[in-house]
RNA sequence: GCCUCGGUAGCUCAGUUGGAUAGAGCAACUGCCUUCUAAGCAGUAGGUCAUGGGUUCGAAUCCCGUCCGGGGUACCA
């Protein structure tokens, strides 16, 4: 049993025995002692004063004495200003080290029969343009939270809904038909998604010019926007597509294939993947059917113009349109269809949508609609709502080209890693292939850590020229510390030093103890990350651990330690730290290089 | 207007269910590579936790008001 829990219980019975008061368990505050104070674990005694009817000092002394007598691992105590600081035996911390050392499942709850099946939707790209920095945040969060939920004992299915139909695709299609001159990824050497994205931008340029022209001819802005030849042509393509026109559908398929092969490269580069992919073109009609079922079952209402609405005023929301008067579906209709298909395909206990916070209202409504339609997990679907990525220049707008392209960003960072490594004279002795792989790991480590270390709910600032650093609180710093530990372990192995689980040492330095304590916190960090859907918890934990390790590393020699027992202990401590930071970073999707 | 989220060092961010003297990194300045990898370590400087009130032993944290900012509130996706 964890020492915190034991102390909790002991405090409870102390209050009962000493003051005859049965306290509510969550009124006892047990926390780690501040670094600058003597002791390891602290109990806050203020809340007990009103029934001990004694001073804080006196109450603390009485409870402290009681606990020291009861718990073997609690060696001594001191009371300072209403805080009861307990000193825990070295044996306790070391015991925790030896049990976590080389334990592959340390901090992990393994799935079992009762495990919940969680489906996580993330990425959800449109097929008219390449992925950008905003998608990167989405993908990294989705992938990481999947692993974190797995580590918390859930079964997880990663899914992606590809928005592969609609007017935006038709815009790219029209532009390609009109100005494409037969350009393909093959004959242009361009990545498919970038090629299609180029035509999307091209469309917007022409469209804007046409609008300006029409306004000059005296049309109002609204009129011009709806009567520009380009948009009319794009709308016509959409109608043709919906009617199943062979030529249009073929073009649509062809261009989507280009985009998918481009996305595959980007996903692979980012190291994310999916267990099941849904396509909007296959779900939107299902959604429409579900809405019509809702009408038949009088869950929704159909107005005279035949548009369909959900009246959510009794849920504190507005009326929401589900089908337009011409019978076509809106954004939320396809989400209903996708939900229906997923519901048929899997026995989902919990559905998690990783989608930006601009859609909070959308998911609030979706939850209510799914519930009304009878999906058991609808009501408590979880919208993992993350904040936007902002640039110094403001918001990213793909149509205006003010985006940070995902592929470009990763490539640039790999180049920076390469340059930095050359400058520092690292990795000169290993093969070119291995070095390249390491640069890739470092670049992605930097990017992933930078994005995942911040609270997902908050907006974050990304300054392309300054943000990505390799020093300080960064992925590469953590990777570097790992590589150094690995180096020490390699050298000890070369000297035939074998780590022995039987630790015999007389005393611990404060740095050693800090590390030992920090190791006990890893399972708590994993749990908290799962409960809060926050990879940032893991990132910050890893950084603290690494920071602490570096201080220890700086103060203690390891390989030149003459005392055999000390050497054994320090190697085990180092190896355990390495394992934990690797586990933690892996939960963020970050790979750890053995050398750098 | 209404709903919603946020405001912590010059910049980017942490800050455990309310706890002790609010922490990191970057940028600036000072030291430390003959020593297990200096992508490191140690130190200096930098704060009215937007603001005004309230709750209490105790508030960056909880409640109310004000100011500033993001997002939403479409027969767009």
XYZ file of C-alpha atoms (C1' of nucleotides) in Angstrom:
673
model
C 0.000 0.000 0.000
C 1.202 3.465 -0.841
C 2.629 5.444 2.032
C 0.271 8.363 1.349
C -2.710 6.096 1.840
C -1.278 4.624 5.004
C -0.723 8.094 6.379
C -4.217 9.036 5.380
C -5.653 6.122 7.330
C -3.371 6.679 10.308
C -4.399 10.322 10.483
C -8.019 9.311 10.410
C -7.626 6.985 13.349
C -5.408 9.480 15.172
C -8.207 12.033 15.044
C -10.663 9.444 16.275
C -8.466 8.236 19.137
C -7.062 11.585 20.213
C -10.051 13.891 19.742
C -12.868 11.438 19.313
C -13.726 12.942 15.958
C -14.688 10.962 12.878
C -13.401 13.056 10.011
C -14.512 12.919 6.426
C -11.685 11.253 4.538
C -11.218 13.931 1.925
C -10.720 16.584 4.587
C -7.305 15.175 5.314
C -4.692 16.847 3.165
C -1.583 14.796 2.562
C 0.979 16.346 0.264
C 4.650 16.255 -0.545
C 6.786 18.337 1.713
C 8.284 21.468 0.252
C 11.828 21.002 -0.885
C 13.195 23.572 1.531
C 11.686 21.851 4.549
C 12.852 18.882 6.539
C 10.731 15.806 5.814
C 9.022 13.973 2.974
C 5.299 14.032 3.428
C 3.222 16.751 5.014
C -0.138 16.736 6.712
C -1.917 20.062 6.976
C -3.190 20.351 10.542
C -5.197 23.575 10.278
C -8.469 21.822 9.462
C -8.201 19.776 12.666
C -7.879 22.694 15.070
C -11.563 23.330 15.486
C -12.123 20.000 17.153
C -8.701 19.402 18.731
C -9.251 22.747 20.477
C -5.509 23.096 20.816
C -2.824 25.106 19.105
C -1.544 24.051 15.704
C 1.799 23.211 17.266
C 0.282 21.003 19.933
C -2.147 19.258 17.586
C 0.620 18.550 15.106
C 2.818 17.090 17.804
C 0.088 14.808 19.065
C -0.847 13.493 15.637
C 2.796 13.226 14.624
C 3.613 11.166 17.694
C 0.643 8.925 17.076
C 1.645 8.246 13.466
C 5.308 7.638 14.196
C 4.273 4.976 16.696
C 1.914 3.295 14.271
C 3.703 3.346 10.953
C 7.037 1.678 10.600
C 8.088 3.660 7.536
C 7.521 6.974 9.270
C 10.717 7.701 11.157
C 10.197 11.110 12.701
C 8.235 14.312 12.429
C 8.389 18.030 12.938
C 5.707 20.679 13.128
C 6.199 24.037 11.474
C 3.463 26.645 11.332
C 0.613 24.174 11.229
C 2.276 21.783 8.853
C 3.138 18.353 10.152
C 6.170 17.128 8.227
C 6.858 13.402 8.329
C 10.164 11.820 7.509
C 9.836 8.552 5.642
C 12.491 5.851 5.899
C 15.027 5.420 3.135
C 14.014 1.784 2.909
C 10.581 2.793 1.707
C 11.878 4.836 -1.218
C 14.452 2.229 -2.144
C 11.865 -0.510 -2.033
C 9.863 1.467 -4.559
C 12.919 1.787 -6.762
C 13.684 -1.917 -6.811
C 10.097 -2.770 -7.630
C 9.926 -0.293 -10.503
C 13.384 -1.150 -11.853
C 13.055 -3.048 -15.144
C 9.322 -3.400 -14.626
C 7.911 -2.912 -18.114
C 4.445 -2.207 -16.746
C 5.444 0.315 -14.112
C 2.817 3.047 -14.013
C 0.551 1.180 -16.406
C -2.832 -0.341 -15.709
C -3.249 -3.383 -17.925
C -6.530 -3.895 -19.758
C -8.846 -6.613 -18.513
C -12.320 -8.040 -19.110
C -13.999 -5.021 -17.601
C -11.957 -2.506 -19.573
C -13.919 0.177 -21.320
C -13.802 0.433 -25.084
C -12.941 4.007 -25.917
C -13.088 5.234 -29.466
C -11.046 8.318 -30.221
C -11.680 10.382 -33.292
C -8.878 12.687 -34.301
C -7.218 14.311 -37.274
C -10.396 14.601 -39.415
C -8.863 16.422 -42.367
C -10.527 17.990 -45.365
C -9.227 16.605 -48.641
C -8.784 19.929 -50.353
C -5.545 21.036 -48.761
C -2.450 19.723 -46.990
C -2.148 19.434 -43.233
C -0.903 22.432 -41.310
C 0.236 23.293 -37.814
C -3.301 23.266 -36.431
C -3.712 19.680 -37.640
C -0.387 18.810 -36.078
C -1.676 19.796 -32.655
C -4.800 17.747 -33.264
C -2.899 14.692 -34.448
C -0.344 14.784 -31.674
C -2.990 15.225 -28.998
C -5.177 12.480 -30.428
C -2.353 10.010 -30.728
C -0.937 10.786 -27.308
C -4.227 10.681 -25.472
C -4.945 7.301 -27.058
C -1.754 5.917 -25.570
C -2.435 7.570 -22.235
C -5.904 6.062 -22.063
C -4.431 2.673 -22.955
C -1.940 3.063 -20.114
C -4.926 3.659 -17.858
C -6.401 0.279 -18.674
C -8.756 1.165 -21.519
C -9.139 -0.515 -24.863
C -8.756 2.152 -27.488
C -9.739 2.409 -31.120
C -8.242 5.314 -33.018
C -10.461 6.581 -35.778
C -10.393 9.268 -38.402
C -13.309 10.795 -40.268
C -12.151 12.140 -43.585
C -14.196 15.034 -44.897
C -13.891 13.978 -48.487
C -16.946 15.592 -50.049
C -18.571 18.950 -50.255
C -18.167 22.293 -51.879
C -14.559 22.780 -50.770
C -13.423 19.710 -52.718
C -15.384 20.854 -55.734
C -13.522 24.149 -55.663
C -10.190 22.382 -56.050
C -11.698 20.099 -58.690
C -13.019 22.997 -60.711
C -9.740 24.889 -60.512
C -7.860 21.821 -61.666
C -10.208 21.260 -64.588
C -9.993 24.861 -65.630
C -6.356 25.755 -65.035
C -4.693 22.468 -64.176
C -3.368 21.676 -67.636
C -3.272 18.008 -66.742
C -0.897 18.494 -63.812
C -0.504 15.394 -61.623
C 1.725 14.514 -58.678
C 3.684 12.275 -61.038
C 4.370 14.789 -63.786
C 4.879 17.757 -61.461
C 6.867 15.988 -58.761
C 4.587 17.527 -56.152
C 3.109 15.789 -53.157
C -0.543 15.094 -53.966
C -2.083 17.005 -51.081
C 0.075 20.034 -51.840
C -0.898 19.922 -55.483
C -4.603 19.833 -54.694
C -4.128 22.542 -52.064
C -2.526 24.727 -54.683
C -5.663 24.557 -56.797
C -7.787 25.389 -53.782
C -5.787 28.576 -53.298
C -5.936 29.193 -57.051
C -9.712 28.932 -56.924
C -9.949 31.423 -54.119
C -7.778 33.906 -55.967
C -9.906 33.735 -59.108
C -13.109 33.773 -57.095
C -12.063 36.903 -55.224
C -11.119 38.612 -58.477
C -14.499 37.779 -59.964
C -16.275 39.158 -56.921
C -14.322 42.388 -57.153
C -15.172 42.647 -60.823
C -18.886 42.107 -60.195
C -18.938 44.642 -57.399
C -17.348 47.140 -59.751
C -20.215 46.432 -62.139
C -22.642 47.452 -59.431
C -23.618 44.212 -57.681
C -23.849 44.023 -53.916
C -21.246 42.003 -52.053
C -23.692 39.191 -51.314
C -24.895 39.055 -54.890
C -21.390 39.046 -56.231
C -20.363 36.242 -53.872
C -23.218 34.037 -54.975
C -23.081 34.872 -58.686
C -19.387 34.695 -59.443
C -18.863 32.203 -62.294
C -16.358 30.098 -60.323
C -18.649 29.430 -57.423
C -21.509 28.611 -59.751
C -19.292 26.134 -61.517
C -18.191 24.584 -58.221
C -21.809 24.257 -57.100
C -22.669 22.596 -60.352
C -19.879 20.105 -59.792
C -21.290 19.339 -56.352
C -24.719 18.674 -57.836
C -23.203 16.446 -60.488
C -21.246 14.604 -57.828
C -24.351 14.018 -55.756
C -26.165 12.808 -58.859
C -23.373 10.308 -59.426
C -22.125 11.794 -62.698
C -19.376 9.414 -63.805
C -16.877 11.987 -65.013
C -17.204 14.114 -61.889
C -16.989 11.141 -59.564
C -13.884 9.915 -61.354
C -12.184 13.269 -61.047
C -13.175 13.384 -57.391
C -11.737 9.929 -56.809
C -8.552 10.729 -58.652
C -7.875 13.948 -56.756
C -8.762 12.400 -53.419
C -6.322 9.578 -54.079
C -3.596 12.152 -54.607
C -4.461 13.732 -51.320
C -4.569 10.422 -49.435
C -1.146 9.387 -50.614
C 0.101 12.797 -49.493
C -1.572 12.451 -46.098
C -0.096 8.988 -45.653
C 3.370 10.471 -45.939
C 2.592 13.214 -43.442
C 0.953 10.836 -40.958
C 3.889 8.499 -41.198
C 6.296 11.359 -40.708
C 4.400 12.464 -37.617
C 4.207 8.887 -36.390
C 0.427 8.766 -36.011
C -1.942 6.074 -37.205
C -5.557 4.911 -37.119
C -7.350 1.642 -36.548
C -10.396 2.567 -38.601
C -11.044 5.302 -41.116
C -14.478 6.608 -42.029
C -15.255 8.760 -45.028
C -17.869 11.435 -44.999
C -18.937 10.433 -48.493
C -20.022 7.111 -46.982
C -21.611 8.457 -43.817
C -23.540 11.553 -44.806
C -26.430 9.641 -46.375
C -26.631 7.440 -43.277
C -26.897 10.653 -41.303
C -29.699 11.846 -43.491
C -31.584 8.586 -42.962
C -31.134 8.882 -39.216
C -32.522 12.404 -39.282
C -35.525 11.224 -41.278
C -36.019 8.404 -38.793
C -36.006 11.125 -36.141
C -38.765 12.901 -38.042
C -40.847 9.724 -38.255
C -40.373 9.081 -34.569
C -41.269 12.689 -33.849
C -37.914 13.437 -32.272
C -37.384 16.193 -34.819
C -39.768 18.473 -36.601
C -40.209 19.135 -40.303
C -41.283 22.621 -41.294
C -43.513 23.594 -44.202
C -40.563 24.294 -46.468
C -39.540 20.679 -45.626
C -36.395 21.671 -43.723
C -35.811 19.543 -40.636
C -35.094 20.981 -37.200
C -34.306 19.777 -33.713
C -35.932 21.798 -31.001
C -33.392 21.880 -28.215
C -34.887 24.772 -26.285
C -35.875 22.439 -23.441
C -32.168 21.526 -23.141
C -31.241 25.166 -22.888
C -30.056 25.320 -26.495
C -31.518 26.781 -29.676
C -33.327 25.256 -32.569
C -30.884 23.537 -34.827
C -31.268 22.790 -38.509
C -30.525 19.207 -39.587
C -31.602 19.127 -43.217
C -31.931 22.077 -45.558
C -35.186 22.809 -47.326
C -33.723 21.280 -50.492
C -33.114 18.073 -48.549
C -29.310 18.320 -48.473
C -27.447 17.645 -45.279
C -25.546 20.072 -43.098
C -22.361 19.620 -41.121
C -23.920 17.976 -38.100
C -25.920 15.514 -40.209
C -22.808 13.633 -41.223
C -21.631 13.455 -37.618
C -24.871 11.686 -36.814
C -24.315 9.278 -39.692
C -20.749 8.582 -38.665
C -21.915 7.954 -35.116
C -24.512 5.494 -36.370
C -21.943 3.554 -38.382
C -19.543 3.426 -35.473
C -22.307 2.308 -33.197
C -22.990 -0.589 -35.555
C -19.330 -1.471 -35.976
C -18.189 -1.450 -32.334
C -19.489 -1.788 -28.807
C -18.367 1.641 -27.766
C -18.428 2.557 -24.086
C -17.058 6.014 -24.561
C -16.583 8.223 -27.560
C -13.920 10.913 -27.577
C -13.775 13.585 -30.262
C -10.509 15.454 -30.590
C -11.684 18.658 -32.215
C -10.785 22.320 -31.705
C -12.615 24.473 -29.188
C -14.248 26.531 -31.918
C -16.691 23.617 -32.119
C -17.718 23.472 -28.475
C -21.277 24.397 -29.297
C -21.428 21.881 -32.119
C -20.536 19.006 -29.816
C -22.838 20.163 -27.094
C -25.623 19.843 -29.631
C -24.325 16.578 -31.042
C -24.382 15.008 -27.580
C -28.036 15.915 -27.143
C -29.002 14.786 -30.636
C -27.271 11.413 -30.313
C -28.924 10.901 -26.978
C -32.345 11.665 -28.444
C -31.650 9.225 -31.268
C -30.854 6.524 -28.742
C -27.089 6.114 -28.793
C -26.122 4.953 -25.341
C -22.830 6.834 -25.270
C -24.248 9.959 -26.872
C -25.040 11.928 -23.780
C -21.603 11.624 -22.278
C -19.483 11.724 -25.378
C -16.333 13.615 -24.578
C -15.353 16.517 -26.731
C -11.608 16.808 -26.199
C -11.616 20.480 -26.950
C -8.196 21.927 -27.550
C -7.150 25.503 -28.102
C -5.903 27.003 -31.291
C -2.377 27.490 -32.434
C -1.718 31.150 -33.009
C 1.058 32.708 -35.002
C 2.694 36.046 -34.238
C 0.879 37.306 -37.327
C -2.453 36.129 -35.939
C -4.687 33.275 -36.965
C -3.840 30.764 -39.631
C -5.973 30.953 -42.747
C -5.350 28.323 -45.356
C -7.078 30.221 -48.125
C -4.847 33.215 -47.539
C -1.732 31.124 -47.341
C -0.861 32.224 -43.805
C -0.388 28.668 -42.618
C 2.587 26.748 -41.359
C 2.640 23.658 -43.526
C 3.114 20.408 -41.618
C 5.579 18.805 -44.033
C 7.651 21.947 -44.413
C 7.816 22.449 -40.686
C 9.037 18.926 -39.967
C 11.591 19.077 -42.772
C 12.932 22.395 -41.567
C 13.283 21.093 -38.071
C 15.182 18.041 -39.208
C 17.560 20.368 -40.981
C 18.014 22.433 -37.838
C 18.737 19.253 -35.872
C 21.322 18.264 -38.454
C 23.015 21.666 -38.358
C 22.977 21.823 -34.588
C 24.489 18.372 -34.299
C 27.254 19.206 -36.750
C 27.986 22.407 -34.895
C 28.302 20.544 -31.601
C 30.364 17.810 -33.180
C 27.963 15.034 -32.218
C 27.205 11.701 -33.819
C 30.334 11.767 -35.937
C 31.214 8.183 -35.153
C 27.965 6.555 -36.173
C 26.666 5.659 -39.609
C 24.968 8.220 -41.792
C 21.696 6.293 -41.705
C 21.670 6.096 -37.927
C 22.542 9.757 -37.649
C 19.719 10.724 -39.993
C 17.294 8.659 -37.982
C 18.475 10.401 -34.844
C 18.016 13.853 -36.402
C 14.495 12.856 -37.286
C 13.809 11.723 -33.714
C 15.252 14.914 -32.289
C 13.339 17.182 -34.640
C 10.072 15.419 -33.946
C 10.877 15.250 -30.257
C 11.281 19.007 -30.223
C 8.071 19.636 -32.144
C 5.937 17.136 -30.258
C 7.172 18.172 -26.861
C 6.738 21.844 -27.659
C 3.112 21.281 -28.583
C 2.189 18.696 -25.983
C 3.769 20.345 -22.964
C 1.158 23.073 -22.885
C -2.290 22.604 -21.428
C -4.352 21.315 -24.369
C -7.346 23.449 -23.479
C -5.461 26.686 -23.896
C -4.569 28.523 -27.044
C -0.886 28.453 -27.704
C 1.525 30.727 -29.493
C 3.852 29.370 -32.109
C 6.603 31.596 -33.368
C 8.227 29.748 -36.273
C 11.565 31.488 -35.907
C 11.830 31.248 -32.121
C 9.561 28.529 -30.820
C 11.522 25.449 -31.592
C 14.440 25.251 -29.309
C 16.708 22.329 -28.468
C 17.842 23.652 -25.097
C 16.039 24.030 -21.803
C 12.563 22.658 -21.276
C 12.425 20.798 -24.574
C 12.126 17.347 -26.039
C 15.766 17.186 -27.137
C 16.936 18.064 -23.626
C 15.012 15.076 -22.287
C 16.257 12.876 -25.109
C 19.778 14.045 -24.422
C 19.559 13.120 -20.767
C 18.263 9.714 -21.774
C 21.126 9.223 -24.220
C 23.649 10.137 -21.525
C 22.196 7.605 -19.107
C 22.285 4.995 -21.836
C 25.903 5.840 -22.441
C 26.735 5.307 -18.777
C 24.894 1.995 -18.789
C 26.736 0.871 -21.910
C 30.038 1.682 -20.287
C 29.177 -0.138 -17.103
C 28.150 -3.173 -19.129
C 31.459 -3.027 -20.958
C 33.144 -3.210 -17.576
C 31.016 -6.230 -16.694
C 29.196 -4.430 -13.943
C 25.879 -6.142 -13.341
C 23.072 -4.340 -11.582
C 21.904 -6.225 -8.538
C 18.412 -5.698 -7.180
C 19.642 -6.238 -3.659
C 20.457 -2.656 -2.656
C 22.615 -2.167 0.439
C 23.514 1.395 1.200
C 23.763 3.358 4.413
C 22.723 6.822 3.432
C 21.133 8.812 0.664
C 22.146 12.209 -0.598
C 19.361 14.736 -0.970
C 19.562 14.515 -4.752
C 19.290 10.759 -4.661
C 16.302 10.992 -2.433
C 14.644 13.605 -4.635
C 14.996 11.208 -7.531
C 13.638 8.276 -5.580
C 10.619 10.304 -4.553
C 10.038 11.517 -8.061
C 10.050 7.936 -9.326
C 7.172 7.059 -7.013
C 5.134 9.839 -8.635
C 5.155 8.431 -12.156
C 2.042 6.246 -11.827
C 0.215 9.216 -10.347
C 1.198 11.356 -13.317
C -0.097 8.735 -15.773
C -3.370 8.516 -13.906
C -3.778 12.258 -13.730
C -2.967 12.635 -17.428
C -5.699 10.106 -18.207
C -8.278 11.729 -15.978
C -7.633 15.178 -17.383
C -6.953 14.149 -20.956
C -3.700 15.998 -20.690
C -0.405 14.851 -22.196
C 1.006 18.022 -20.649
C 0.953 16.336 -17.247
C 3.322 13.678 -18.548
C 5.524 16.200 -20.320
C 5.939 18.293 -17.215
C 6.563 15.230 -15.094
C 9.323 14.056 -17.434
C 10.933 17.447 -17.430
C 10.970 17.632 -13.635
C 12.439 14.154 -13.428
C 15.115 14.949 -15.974
C 15.975 18.218 -14.314
C 16.380 16.395 -11.052
C 18.463 13.693 -12.671
C 20.840 16.222 -14.178
C 21.468 17.735 -10.787
C 22.134 14.302 -9.350
C 24.350 13.469 -12.298
C 26.309 16.637 -11.810
C 26.917 16.037 -8.130
C 27.699 12.345 -8.150
C 30.212 10.335 -10.026
C 28.731 7.039 -11.083
C 31.282 4.975 -12.955
C 34.190 6.087 -10.811
C 32.356 5.327 -7.583
C 34.649 3.070 -5.553
C 32.008 1.667 -3.234
C 30.463 -1.326 -4.936
C 27.087 -0.931 -3.232
C 26.863 2.760 -4.042
C 27.772 2.042 -7.645
C 25.100 -0.606 -7.915
C 22.492 1.691 -6.414
C 23.348 4.628 -8.635
C 23.295 2.525 -11.748
C 19.931 1.108 -10.837
C 18.643 4.573 -10.074
C 19.898 5.891 -13.406
C 18.535 2.942 -15.350
C 15.133 3.361 -13.738
C 15.046 7.066 -14.520
C 15.926 6.255 -18.140
C 13.149 3.698 -18.372
C 10.589 6.046 -16.910
C 11.416 8.991 -19.110
C 11.318 6.701 -22.115
C 7.895 5.425 -21.086
C 6.636 8.929 -20.453
C 7.971 10.324 -23.691
C 6.567 7.354 -25.592
C 3.163 8.299 -24.231
C 3.697 11.573 -26.058
C 4.659 9.720 -29.217
C 8.292 10.762 -28.803
C 11.043 8.305 -29.658
C 14.227 8.192 -27.617
C 17.614 7.978 -29.321
C 20.238 5.797 -27.632
C 22.936 8.301 -28.551
C 22.904 11.925 -29.561
C -26.435 41.589 -27.235
C -26.169 36.547 -25.346
C -23.150 32.029 -24.386
C -18.237 30.283 -23.495
C -12.938 30.041 -22.523
C -8.783 32.731 -21.085
C -5.368 37.069 -18.662
C 0.902 34.475 -13.949
C 8.571 37.578 -15.202
C 10.306 41.290 -21.489
C 8.732 36.348 -24.365
C 6.770 31.017 -24.145
C 4.629 28.257 -20.386
C 4.074 25.326 -15.201
C 1.624 25.895 -10.624
C -1.589 19.233 -7.361
C -8.803 18.614 -4.299
C -7.532 26.475 -1.486
C -1.674 25.680 2.034
C 4.382 27.364 3.900
C 8.935 32.394 0.789
C 4.445 31.871 -6.823
C 8.266 28.074 -10.375
C 10.814 26.523 -15.198
C 12.762 27.615 -20.076
C 14.091 31.531 -23.602
C 16.311 36.371 -23.850
C 20.318 39.447 -20.474
C 24.538 39.197 -17.175
C 28.589 35.877 -14.105
C 31.230 31.478 -13.437
C 32.321 26.009 -14.881
C 34.697 21.439 -20.565
C 42.444 17.525 -18.661
C 36.802 14.907 -15.005
C 30.617 9.114 -16.665
C 28.119 13.376 -23.573
C 28.710 21.380 -21.919
C 21.869 19.918 -26.322
C 24.690 20.358 -19.493
C 25.500 22.527 -14.309
C 25.768 26.642 -10.718
C 24.605 31.808 -9.899
C 22.610 37.259 -10.686
C 18.555 40.084 -12.278
C 13.454 40.056 -13.575
C 6.262 39.486 -10.212
C 0.788 44.470 -7.310
C -0.585 36.365 -10.314
C -5.369 42.004 -15.465
C -8.311 44.906 -11.749
C -11.787 46.044 -7.408
C -14.406 43.671 -3.648
C -15.986 39.079 -0.920
C -15.567 34.057 1.504
C -11.394 32.143 5.854
C -6.703 30.414 9.961
C -4.802 30.852 4.679
C -6.617 32.725 -2.257
C -2.833 32.721 -8.504
C -6.585 28.849 -7.180
C -13.485 29.526 -4.861
C -17.761 33.643 -5.447
C -19.405 38.632 -7.461
C -18.308 43.182 -10.286
C -15.069 45.792 -13.954
C -11.380 45.979 -17.974
C -8.820 43.427 -22.029
C -8.424 39.209 -25.488
C -9.936 34.391 -28.102
C -13.991 31.368 -29.799
C -19.161 30.535 -30.663
C -24.045 32.275 -31.529
C -25.515 30.557 -40.136
C -30.394 26.564 -44.701
C -20.862 27.453 -44.175
C -17.766 23.150 -43.173
